[in-house]
């Protein structure tokens, strides 16, 4: 197997670990699911628990050695000769205990880090492959919360709770057996309270679990509010709604406080309750042991060892409460993360062979219906035909379904009725990856990354491109000169650490990004809405040359753009109400002529004003 030359900061243990499909970790039983999440790292984890066992055994042996020392050595005549040996024994046991404990902590932490690391990687990748509808439905703050805070809770589960529970069990078994070797009845009497303790803990486990889930949900709500306020800070300021937003946040924050307090109250009741139980157990057992020692049933050395062992059983039991509480938080987080993992990805079928080799660009819509997940019909019986290389323009009032219509072509969403064919093949039979490679979309509200302008423009091509190609695309989008004027030209950073772009500049860079991809089918969703008329004319001119042999769908409101289209579709409330060329439509009554007349009137008025000035 070839070893990749790329250095990985945290080297995965095996390739099997890298390719682990998190879906295998989905389980009804959350504990089982968590264990499956650690697949591939489990050997290390078992090592951590085994070291823990070694360390516990060494500790208990120390106590037994102490008993031996008090009972057998202390009063012997040759005590001076034996003491060094016993001391050596103590030292050796301490060494074993210490190093085993160190290894256990180290390995557990490493397992936990690796589980979290892989889970984060998986979630990041997975989130980018889910459907558009899932992202419509889920709030960003909620997803952020799950990908960070919940992954962290799972990490803590492995480093703290998993090992902690293992520790309690091991200490219990080892010391219980050790006390049994001293006296069986004493051993049994030392643990009478434990079943009660476990029952009480389980009861609180359920309560605290529910309470924690409620708090985590509220926290997600809070991060959504915060995230939206930060993204929309301009709107908040522009409408002077700071006060309203502050109150809203405070209300949410108060709710979180209340839920957090509920959690604290539960803890506050639980702790003293278990303390009383554990204390009663200790006192009872000490007394009983003391009586036995006085009666001579056990020796003084045995009594001393017993006290130490009992503490090792009972004291960790007090931790059981906290562990159980935290385990419940790990489990809730497991649920919240699994909800994402459970979502099916949008199948891209990157490897399958597409039904056509090369897209010509003939598009036929035949009585296409469409609705989003909420079932409200958005498009009704859309039918039209577009020959390869033609330009189709869409006109319609806001909310009439133009964006929804063009989004069907790259299969961002699937149509719910009728048929769409591309070059004679049903759209559903194309792999999504193929469609997206051949269809370029300039979105209505383009998004640019906080990277350099060049990186943004070359984002979609996935290969090395020359400066000339980048410049050509930027020129066609009428943005080359603007970019050249920036301090670092094409290397200027976009966003907070670089330049702040205007709406029109953003649109044009997004246009250059799509043009560089050189798609067979071009979709421009209001791509020049934020651009002045003159610049738009320049873009239109450049585009007309680029569009010559490619099919394009253009959503536009300006008649100048619509005039040159081979076919204009006029949409109203999800239906095509008019279709034809500019000259056909201008001859009819309807939305198209109204729009045209209105725009002409405005222009005439403007021209008159300019002439008279
Ligand atoms: N992701 C979505 N989920 C559910 N409904 C949606 C979604 N996107 C749009 N809609 C609804 O579909 C209808 C058509 O919206 P669409 O965005 O297609 O209109 P449009 O013609 O592009 O409008 P505009 O000119 O304002 O961009 C609207 O009623 C809108 O509320
Ligand atoms: Mg739109």
XYZ file of C-alpha atoms and ligand atoms in Angstrom:
645
model
C 0.000 0.000 0.000
C 1.327 3.416 -0.922
C 2.008 5.758 1.931
C 0.683 9.230 1.356
C 3.397 11.846 1.463
C 1.073 14.451 2.904
C 1.783 14.925 6.608
C -1.256 14.467 8.809
C -1.134 16.349 12.092
C -2.990 13.662 14.008
C -2.137 10.459 12.239
C -5.069 8.078 12.129
C -4.215 4.676 13.527
C -5.251 2.685 10.460
C -6.980 3.335 7.155
C -9.926 1.356 8.425
C -10.317 4.097 10.984
C -10.298 6.804 8.353
C -13.009 5.202 6.288
C -15.201 4.253 9.231
C -18.800 4.987 8.354
C -20.431 6.651 11.346
C -23.781 5.215 10.302
C -22.537 1.938 11.789
C -22.497 3.647 15.150
C -26.229 4.324 15.073
C -27.990 2.251 17.700
C -31.181 2.302 19.719
C -29.097 1.788 22.828
C -27.080 4.927 23.276
C -24.324 3.326 25.300
C -23.854 0.756 22.587
C -23.815 3.559 20.030
C -21.123 5.411 21.945
C -19.021 2.285 22.138
C -19.404 1.820 18.387
C -18.291 5.377 17.832
C -14.934 4.386 19.237
C -14.548 1.581 16.686
C -10.933 1.282 15.658
C -9.634 2.882 18.824
C -11.102 0.329 21.167
C -7.885 -1.612 21.694
C -6.259 1.501 23.075
C -9.231 2.048 25.307
C -9.195 -1.506 26.569
C -5.499 -0.913 27.304
C -6.450 2.138 29.334
C -8.947 0.144 31.389
C -6.497 -2.750 31.806
C -3.827 -0.356 33.125
C -6.410 0.934 35.500
C -6.986 -2.590 36.755
C -3.246 -3.100 37.220
C -3.003 0.129 39.168
C -5.968 -0.823 41.390
C -4.566 -4.248 42.095
C -1.207 -2.720 43.043
C -2.987 -0.398 45.426
C -4.874 -3.227 47.106
C -1.720 -5.318 47.320
C -0.102 -2.387 49.122
C -2.815 -2.623 51.747
C -2.384 -6.379 52.067
C 1.348 -5.843 52.437
C 0.588 -3.328 55.163
C -1.549 -5.882 57.001
C 1.240 -8.430 56.678
C 3.768 -5.886 57.917
C 1.727 -4.952 61.009
C 0.701 -8.495 61.909
C 3.735 -10.548 60.975
C 6.798 -8.324 60.785
C 6.503 -5.524 63.278
C 6.875 -7.673 66.367
C 9.408 -10.166 65.045
C 12.925 -10.393 66.370
C 14.565 -10.114 62.938
C 12.456 -7.058 62.073
C 15.556 -5.077 61.089
C 16.422 -7.515 58.358
C 12.913 -7.751 56.942
C 12.002 -4.061 56.946
C 14.143 -3.157 53.912
C 12.512 -5.970 51.960
C 9.033 -4.806 52.897
C 10.003 -1.238 52.070
C 11.209 -2.397 48.685
C 7.848 -4.116 48.212
C 5.983 -0.887 49.030
C 8.195 1.043 46.637
C 7.740 -1.462 43.828
C 3.979 -1.470 44.237
C 3.874 2.332 44.276
C 5.901 2.399 41.086
C 3.572 -0.051 39.364
C 0.514 1.798 40.580
C 1.834 5.170 39.436
C 2.978 4.147 35.987
C -0.145 2.088 35.269
C -2.285 5.013 36.318
C -0.292 7.338 34.053
C -0.671 5.035 31.067
C -4.358 4.640 31.709
C -4.937 8.409 31.731
C -2.836 8.908 28.651
C -4.465 6.200 26.598
C -7.964 7.187 27.599
C -7.289 10.791 26.645
C -5.856 9.717 23.318
C -8.860 7.544 22.543
C -11.195 10.369 23.432
C -9.321 12.875 21.274
C -9.296 10.522 18.337
C -12.979 9.694 18.625
C -13.813 13.407 18.747
C -11.411 14.205 15.924
C -12.915 11.605 13.623
C -16.456 12.525 14.578
C -15.820 16.202 13.843
C -14.315 15.344 10.470
C -17.230 13.123 9.663
C -19.846 15.681 10.662
C -18.147 18.419 8.674
C -18.105 16.271 5.569
C -21.570 14.881 6.161
C -23.169 18.281 6.700
C -21.967 19.365 3.286
C -23.525 16.370 1.619
C -27.017 16.591 3.030
C -29.948 17.734 0.973
C -30.933 21.345 0.424
C -34.207 20.611 2.223
C -32.397 19.498 5.377
C -30.513 22.762 5.510
C -33.727 24.686 4.841
C -35.174 22.951 7.876
C -32.276 23.060 10.339
C -31.026 26.231 11.910
C -27.355 27.008 11.590
C -26.966 27.674 15.307
C -28.428 24.280 16.107
C -26.001 22.546 13.749
C -23.072 24.535 15.140
C -24.034 23.515 18.650
C -24.149 19.863 17.702
C -20.889 19.894 15.801
C -19.038 21.557 18.677
C -20.553 21.331 22.144
C -22.103 17.897 21.656
C -18.945 16.432 20.164
C -17.127 17.812 23.191
C -19.566 16.046 25.525
C -18.872 12.796 23.696
C -15.135 13.368 24.051
C -15.589 13.895 27.773
C -17.612 10.739 27.985
C -14.620 8.735 26.843
C -11.968 10.507 28.848
C -13.930 10.818 32.080
C -17.039 8.710 32.338
C -16.026 5.577 30.489
C -12.800 5.241 32.429
C -14.454 6.433 35.632
C -17.127 3.772 35.543
C -14.513 1.169 34.677
C -12.504 2.354 37.652
C -15.424 1.968 40.054
C -16.171 -1.514 38.820
C -12.561 -2.616 38.999
C -11.976 -1.137 42.441
C -15.164 -2.755 43.617
C -14.294 -6.216 42.333
C -10.636 -6.162 43.402
C -11.262 -4.845 46.901
C -14.360 -6.917 47.466
C -12.391 -10.046 46.664
C -9.550 -8.839 48.898
C -11.909 -8.271 51.838
C -13.406 -11.695 51.160
C -9.960 -13.194 51.738
C -9.999 -11.546 55.164
C -13.560 -12.445 56.145
C -16.569 -13.276 54.030
C -19.240 -11.867 56.365
C -17.351 -8.585 56.709
C -17.169 -8.334 52.920
C -20.897 -8.841 52.528
C -21.724 -6.348 55.252
C -19.473 -3.770 53.610
C -21.685 -3.474 50.586
C -25.248 -3.634 51.918
C -25.947 -0.010 51.031
C -24.648 -0.251 47.497
C -27.845 -1.609 45.867
C -29.767 1.278 47.431
C -27.135 3.690 46.161
C -27.427 2.300 42.662
C -31.231 2.548 42.707
C -31.125 6.141 43.911
C -28.527 6.961 41.263
C -30.611 5.432 38.495
C -33.645 7.404 39.552
C -31.669 10.626 39.405
C -30.046 9.555 36.172
C -33.431 9.651 34.426
C -34.336 13.007 35.940
C -31.019 14.630 35.231
C -30.893 13.243 31.712
C -34.177 14.917 30.811
C -33.137 18.116 32.504
C -29.832 18.213 30.665
C -31.501 17.605 27.319
C -33.819 20.520 27.950
C -30.853 22.695 28.798
C -28.896 21.660 25.733
C -31.895 22.436 23.502
C -32.186 25.828 25.059
C -28.483 26.422 24.567
C -28.875 25.577 20.880
C -31.700 28.086 20.670
C -29.457 30.645 22.247
C -26.643 30.039 19.802
C -29.117 30.319 16.928
C -30.279 33.677 18.216
C -26.711 34.831 18.681
C -25.604 33.571 15.295
C -28.534 35.259 13.526
C -27.995 38.510 15.360
C -24.355 38.567 14.416
C -25.052 37.763 10.760
C -27.884 40.237 10.695
C -26.245 42.889 12.817
C -26.763 45.490 10.086
C -30.496 44.902 9.995
C -30.678 45.114 13.761
C -28.841 48.433 13.759
C -30.613 49.843 10.719
C -33.989 49.258 12.279
C -32.728 50.282 15.719
C -34.010 47.033 17.119
C -31.172 46.503 19.605
C -33.542 46.841 22.512
C -35.953 44.285 21.107
C -33.140 41.850 20.295
C -31.619 42.335 23.715
C -34.928 41.536 25.382
C -35.421 38.498 23.196
C -31.947 37.252 24.003
C -32.412 37.939 27.682
C -35.648 35.984 27.711
C -33.931 33.017 26.063
C -30.947 33.362 28.330
C -33.208 33.475 31.371
C -34.880 30.275 30.210
C -31.449 28.678 29.975
C -30.649 29.924 33.453
C -33.850 28.338 34.782
C -33.089 25.028 33.139
C -29.506 25.153 34.388
C -30.807 25.861 37.873
C -33.164 22.922 37.713
C -30.183 20.772 36.880
C -28.271 22.207 39.813
C -31.157 21.610 42.205
C -31.303 17.978 41.153
C -27.590 17.689 41.791
C -27.911 19.499 45.081
C -30.438 16.943 46.309
C -28.583 13.991 44.930
C -25.192 14.713 46.492
C -26.105 14.927 50.179
C -28.428 11.960 49.775
C -25.633 9.741 48.513
C -23.240 11.200 51.071
C -25.549 10.112 53.863
C -25.867 6.621 52.408
C -22.134 6.250 51.922
C -21.352 7.707 55.344
C -23.741 5.302 57.054
C -22.130 2.437 55.222
C -18.643 3.527 56.287
C -19.475 4.051 59.949
C -21.350 0.760 60.189
C -18.571 -1.208 58.590
C -15.810 0.478 60.619
C -17.656 -0.309 63.838
C -18.279 -3.882 62.852
C -14.655 -4.346 61.854
C -13.496 -2.749 65.097
C -15.648 -5.109 67.142
C -14.215 -8.054 65.228
C -10.684 -6.767 65.806
C -11.314 -6.307 69.535
C -12.806 -9.803 69.747
C -9.822 -11.122 67.904
C -11.840 -12.404 64.949
C -9.516 -10.386 62.723
C -6.070 -9.014 63.434
C -5.193 -5.359 63.807
C -3.282 -5.421 60.526
C -6.295 -6.915 58.798
C -8.476 -4.195 60.284
C -6.173 -1.513 58.946
C -6.164 -3.067 55.498
C -9.930 -3.461 55.643
C -10.434 0.225 56.371
C -8.306 1.123 53.350
C -10.114 -1.323 51.084
C -13.533 -0.249 52.222
C -12.621 3.325 51.385
C -11.577 2.198 47.943
C -14.970 0.607 47.405
C -17.144 3.242 48.981
C -15.475 6.526 48.090
C -15.536 5.954 44.318
C -19.171 4.962 44.734
C -19.814 8.544 45.712
C -18.368 9.559 42.359
C -20.851 7.224 40.728
C -23.442 9.942 40.978
C -21.456 12.497 39.059
C -20.355 9.906 36.545
C -23.896 8.802 35.952
C -24.991 12.388 35.526
C -22.240 13.059 33.049
C -22.871 9.822 31.259
C -26.397 10.994 30.705
C -25.056 14.179 29.154
C -22.852 12.120 26.851
C -25.870 10.074 25.848
C -28.035 13.085 25.128
C -25.247 14.467 22.985
C -24.995 11.135 21.252
C -28.689 11.421 20.358
C -28.278 14.925 19.050
C -25.296 14.002 16.923
C -26.896 10.801 15.642
C -29.852 12.774 14.386
C -27.481 14.388 11.892
C -25.657 11.166 11.087
C -28.984 9.473 10.413
C -29.852 11.919 7.600
C -29.361 10.468 4.173
C -26.923 12.233 1.955
C -27.849 13.684 -1.368
C -26.658 10.967 -3.747
C -24.196 12.498 -6.175
C -23.240 9.256 -7.959
C -19.883 10.682 -8.828
C -18.638 7.398 -10.262
C -21.580 6.405 -12.426
C -21.497 7.035 -16.165
C -23.876 9.754 -17.287
C -26.490 8.870 -19.939
C -24.986 11.333 -22.430
C -21.353 11.998 -23.100
C -21.612 15.679 -23.781
C -24.456 18.015 -22.948
C -25.941 19.745 -26.005
C -28.374 21.729 -23.939
C -31.861 20.893 -25.139
C -34.237 21.333 -22.238
C -37.887 20.313 -22.268
C -40.269 20.918 -19.382
C -43.504 18.978 -19.656
C -46.279 19.823 -17.182
C -43.834 20.094 -14.300
C -45.224 20.473 -10.785
C -43.141 21.272 -7.752
C -43.502 21.882 -4.034
C -41.011 22.111 -1.171
C -41.187 19.861 1.889
C -43.991 21.945 3.334
C -46.291 20.681 0.526
C -47.444 24.141 -0.583
C -47.501 23.980 -4.399
C -44.946 26.348 -5.910
C -44.961 25.452 -9.610
C -47.922 24.211 -11.652
C -47.860 22.506 -15.034
C -44.779 24.285 -16.326
C -44.200 23.424 -19.995
C -41.704 24.934 -22.411
C -39.004 23.901 -24.786
C -35.498 25.246 -25.231
C -33.248 24.295 -28.136
C -29.486 23.916 -27.627
C -27.779 27.310 -27.523
C -30.964 29.265 -26.962
C -31.451 31.876 -24.295
C -34.584 31.670 -22.192
C -35.567 34.640 -20.096
C -37.853 34.477 -17.083
C -39.916 37.377 -15.914
C -42.311 37.467 -13.012
C -43.205 39.187 -9.782
C -41.419 38.308 -6.595
C -42.376 34.914 -5.214
C -43.738 33.751 -8.567
C -41.367 30.758 -8.561
C -38.519 31.780 -10.874
C -35.709 30.686 -8.556
C -37.577 27.508 -7.716
C -37.917 26.726 -11.418
C -34.256 27.118 -12.332
C -33.114 25.258 -9.178
C -34.766 22.134 -10.549
C -32.214 21.862 -13.348
C -29.096 21.131 -11.270
C -31.394 19.021 -9.068
C -30.997 21.161 -5.980
C -34.559 20.004 -5.456
C -36.424 17.303 -7.347
C -39.611 18.125 -9.233
C -42.691 16.457 -7.848
C -44.704 15.978 -11.037
C -44.397 15.966 -14.825
C -41.130 15.527 -16.640
C -37.982 17.475 -17.394
C -35.634 16.179 -20.054
C -32.140 17.283 -20.914
C -31.047 16.162 -24.377
C -33.956 13.752 -24.413
C -33.065 12.013 -21.152
C -35.145 12.398 -18.012
C -33.335 14.662 -15.546
C -33.698 12.123 -12.749
C -31.536 9.700 -14.727
C -28.548 12.035 -14.591
C -26.122 11.829 -11.706
C -26.323 15.061 -9.730
C -22.560 15.505 -9.911
C -22.732 15.445 -13.718
C -25.524 18.007 -13.850
C -23.706 20.302 -11.469
C -20.510 20.047 -13.462
C -22.363 21.065 -16.615
C -24.745 23.649 -15.257
C -23.403 26.890 -13.874
C -25.601 28.893 -11.551
C -25.106 32.459 -10.456
C -27.269 32.638 -7.380
C -29.583 35.446 -6.565
C -27.708 36.211 -3.365
C -24.199 34.997 -4.094
C -21.971 33.941 -1.254
C -18.246 34.625 -1.292
C -15.743 32.961 1.020
C -13.348 34.893 3.235
C -10.503 34.007 0.886
C -8.758 35.940 -1.846
C -10.722 37.178 -4.847
C -8.748 34.850 -7.074
C -9.584 31.865 -4.892
C -13.219 32.850 -5.028
C -13.219 33.091 -8.807
C -11.391 29.802 -9.317
C -13.511 28.070 -6.680
C -15.575 25.959 -9.046
C -13.000 24.726 -11.555
C -11.025 22.264 -9.479
C -7.842 22.588 -11.526
C -4.947 24.971 -11.955
C -5.951 27.953 -14.051
C -3.796 30.603 -15.669
C -4.115 34.264 -14.841
C -5.287 34.912 -18.399
C -8.288 32.648 -17.934
C -9.169 34.314 -14.638
C -8.816 37.759 -16.182
C -10.971 36.805 -19.161
C -13.767 35.598 -16.898
C -13.492 38.737 -14.779
C -13.547 40.933 -17.883
C -16.682 39.237 -19.149
C -18.258 39.918 -15.791
C -17.089 43.560 -16.035
C -15.203 43.330 -12.771
C -11.570 43.063 -13.887
C -10.835 46.777 -13.641
C -12.460 47.001 -10.236
C -10.335 44.161 -8.896
C -7.130 45.650 -10.325
C -7.783 48.772 -8.287
C -7.874 46.893 -4.984
C -4.661 47.147 -2.922
C -3.597 43.556 -3.603
C -5.450 43.078 -6.877
C -6.628 39.503 -7.275
C -4.877 38.552 -4.015
C -7.088 40.881 -1.989
C -8.952 39.109 0.770
C -12.726 39.264 0.768
C -14.594 40.004 3.974
C -13.660 41.029 7.457
C -9.902 40.896 7.066
C -9.883 42.360 3.543
C -12.094 44.468 1.357
C -15.786 44.813 1.881
C -17.438 44.377 -1.479
C -20.541 46.120 -2.689
C -23.563 44.069 -3.691
C -22.859 44.633 -7.382
C -19.178 43.703 -7.008
C -20.121 40.517 -5.214
C -22.561 39.637 -7.972
C -19.977 40.213 -10.650
C -17.309 38.152 -8.889
C -19.863 35.369 -8.516
C -20.613 35.726 -12.213
C -16.893 35.458 -13.053
C -16.695 32.352 -10.844
C -19.442 30.669 -12.850
C -18.158 31.842 -16.230
C -14.697 30.454 -15.488
C -16.267 27.079 -14.884
C -17.381 27.300 -18.504
C -20.588 25.298 -18.071
C -22.692 24.059 -20.987
C -25.796 25.506 -19.414
C -25.742 28.859 -17.715
C -28.317 30.012 -15.192
C -28.323 33.624 -14.113
C -30.722 34.248 -11.274
C -31.125 37.999 -11.247
C -27.354 38.086 -11.581
C -27.169 41.721 -12.560
C -29.882 43.137 -10.324
C -27.404 45.133 -8.201
C -25.494 46.444 -11.197
C -26.052 49.811 -12.877
C -27.558 49.925 -16.370
C -24.295 50.786 -18.069
C -22.316 47.973 -16.464
C -25.182 45.641 -17.160
C -25.017 46.546 -20.835
C -21.287 45.767 -20.828
C -21.885 42.429 -19.154
C -24.739 41.676 -21.527
C -22.523 42.327 -24.489
C -19.741 40.081 -23.178
C -22.207 37.421 -22.189
C -23.906 37.392 -25.575
C -20.651 36.247 -27.085
C -20.121 33.644 -24.389
C -23.695 32.451 -24.576
C -23.597 31.852 -28.278
C -23.225 28.119 -28.186
C -24.544 27.491 -24.740
C -28.044 27.254 -23.392
C -28.850 29.915 -20.870
C -31.692 30.659 -18.525
C -31.769 34.228 -17.396
C -33.999 35.686 -14.741
C -34.220 39.401 -15.338
C -36.440 42.384 -14.942
C -34.909 44.765 -17.474
C -36.495 44.729 -20.873
C -33.108 45.176 -22.552
C -32.120 41.768 -21.240
C -35.422 40.161 -22.112
C -35.470 41.584 -25.642
C -32.603 39.442 -26.870
C -33.918 36.163 -25.519
C -35.127 33.478 -27.871
C -38.035 32.810 -25.597
C -39.489 34.747 -22.689
C -41.506 32.988 -20.007
C -43.738 35.143 -17.863
C -44.459 33.551 -14.506
C -47.233 34.398 -12.135
C -48.014 32.463 -8.971
C -46.138 29.419 -10.180
C -47.753 29.273 -13.631
C -46.531 30.342 -17.025
C -49.040 32.990 -18.036
C -47.341 34.137 -21.240
C -44.567 32.824 -23.426
C -43.033 33.932 -26.699
C -40.422 36.250 -28.111
C -40.227 39.913 -27.277
C -42.039 40.952 -30.460
C -44.790 38.396 -29.915
C -45.304 39.373 -26.307
C -45.249 43.080 -26.964
C -48.191 42.603 -29.281
C -50.292 41.007 -26.527
C -52.074 42.398 -23.523
C -50.435 41.199 -20.306
C -47.726 41.455 -17.711
C -44.948 41.623 -20.280
C -46.318 44.658 -22.091
C -47.161 46.366 -18.816
C -43.578 45.922 -17.662
C -42.257 47.092 -20.989
C -44.510 50.152 -21.109
C -43.649 51.135 -17.601
C -39.909 50.866 -18.140
C -40.136 52.768 -21.438
C -42.095 55.542 -19.768
C -39.512 55.875 -17.015
C -36.722 55.998 -19.559
C -38.488 58.579 -21.696
C -39.059 60.757 -18.680
C -35.418 60.421 -17.741
C -34.253 61.300 -21.223
C -36.494 64.367 -21.308
C -35.102 65.506 -17.981
C -31.548 65.056 -19.184
C -32.295 66.924 -22.430
C -33.864 69.853 -20.619
C -31.060 70.094 -18.077
N -36.498 26.601 0.445
C -37.801 26.840 0.403
N -38.643 26.133 1.163
C -39.966 26.366 1.137
N -40.556 27.288 0.385
C -39.789 28.040 -0.415
C -38.367 27.857 -0.438
N -37.848 28.741 -1.308
C -38.901 29.439 -1.807
N -40.060 29.028 -1.280
C -41.406 29.529 -1.636
O -41.627 29.270 -2.995
C -42.278 30.362 -3.631
C -41.482 30.798 -4.863
O -40.243 31.307 -4.428
P -39.073 31.669 -5.443
O -37.865 31.943 -4.626
O -38.986 30.633 -6.468
O -39.610 33.020 -6.055
P -38.904 33.984 -7.116
O -39.796 34.074 -8.280
O -37.511 33.555 -7.345
O -38.944 35.375 -6.318
P -37.876 36.565 -6.367
O -38.122 37.366 -7.576
O -38.222 37.355 -5.141
O -36.532 35.963 -6.283
C -42.419 31.431 -2.592
O -43.772 31.409 -2.164
C -41.505 31.028 -1.470
O -42.091 31.339 -0.242
Mg -35.687 34.327 -6.838
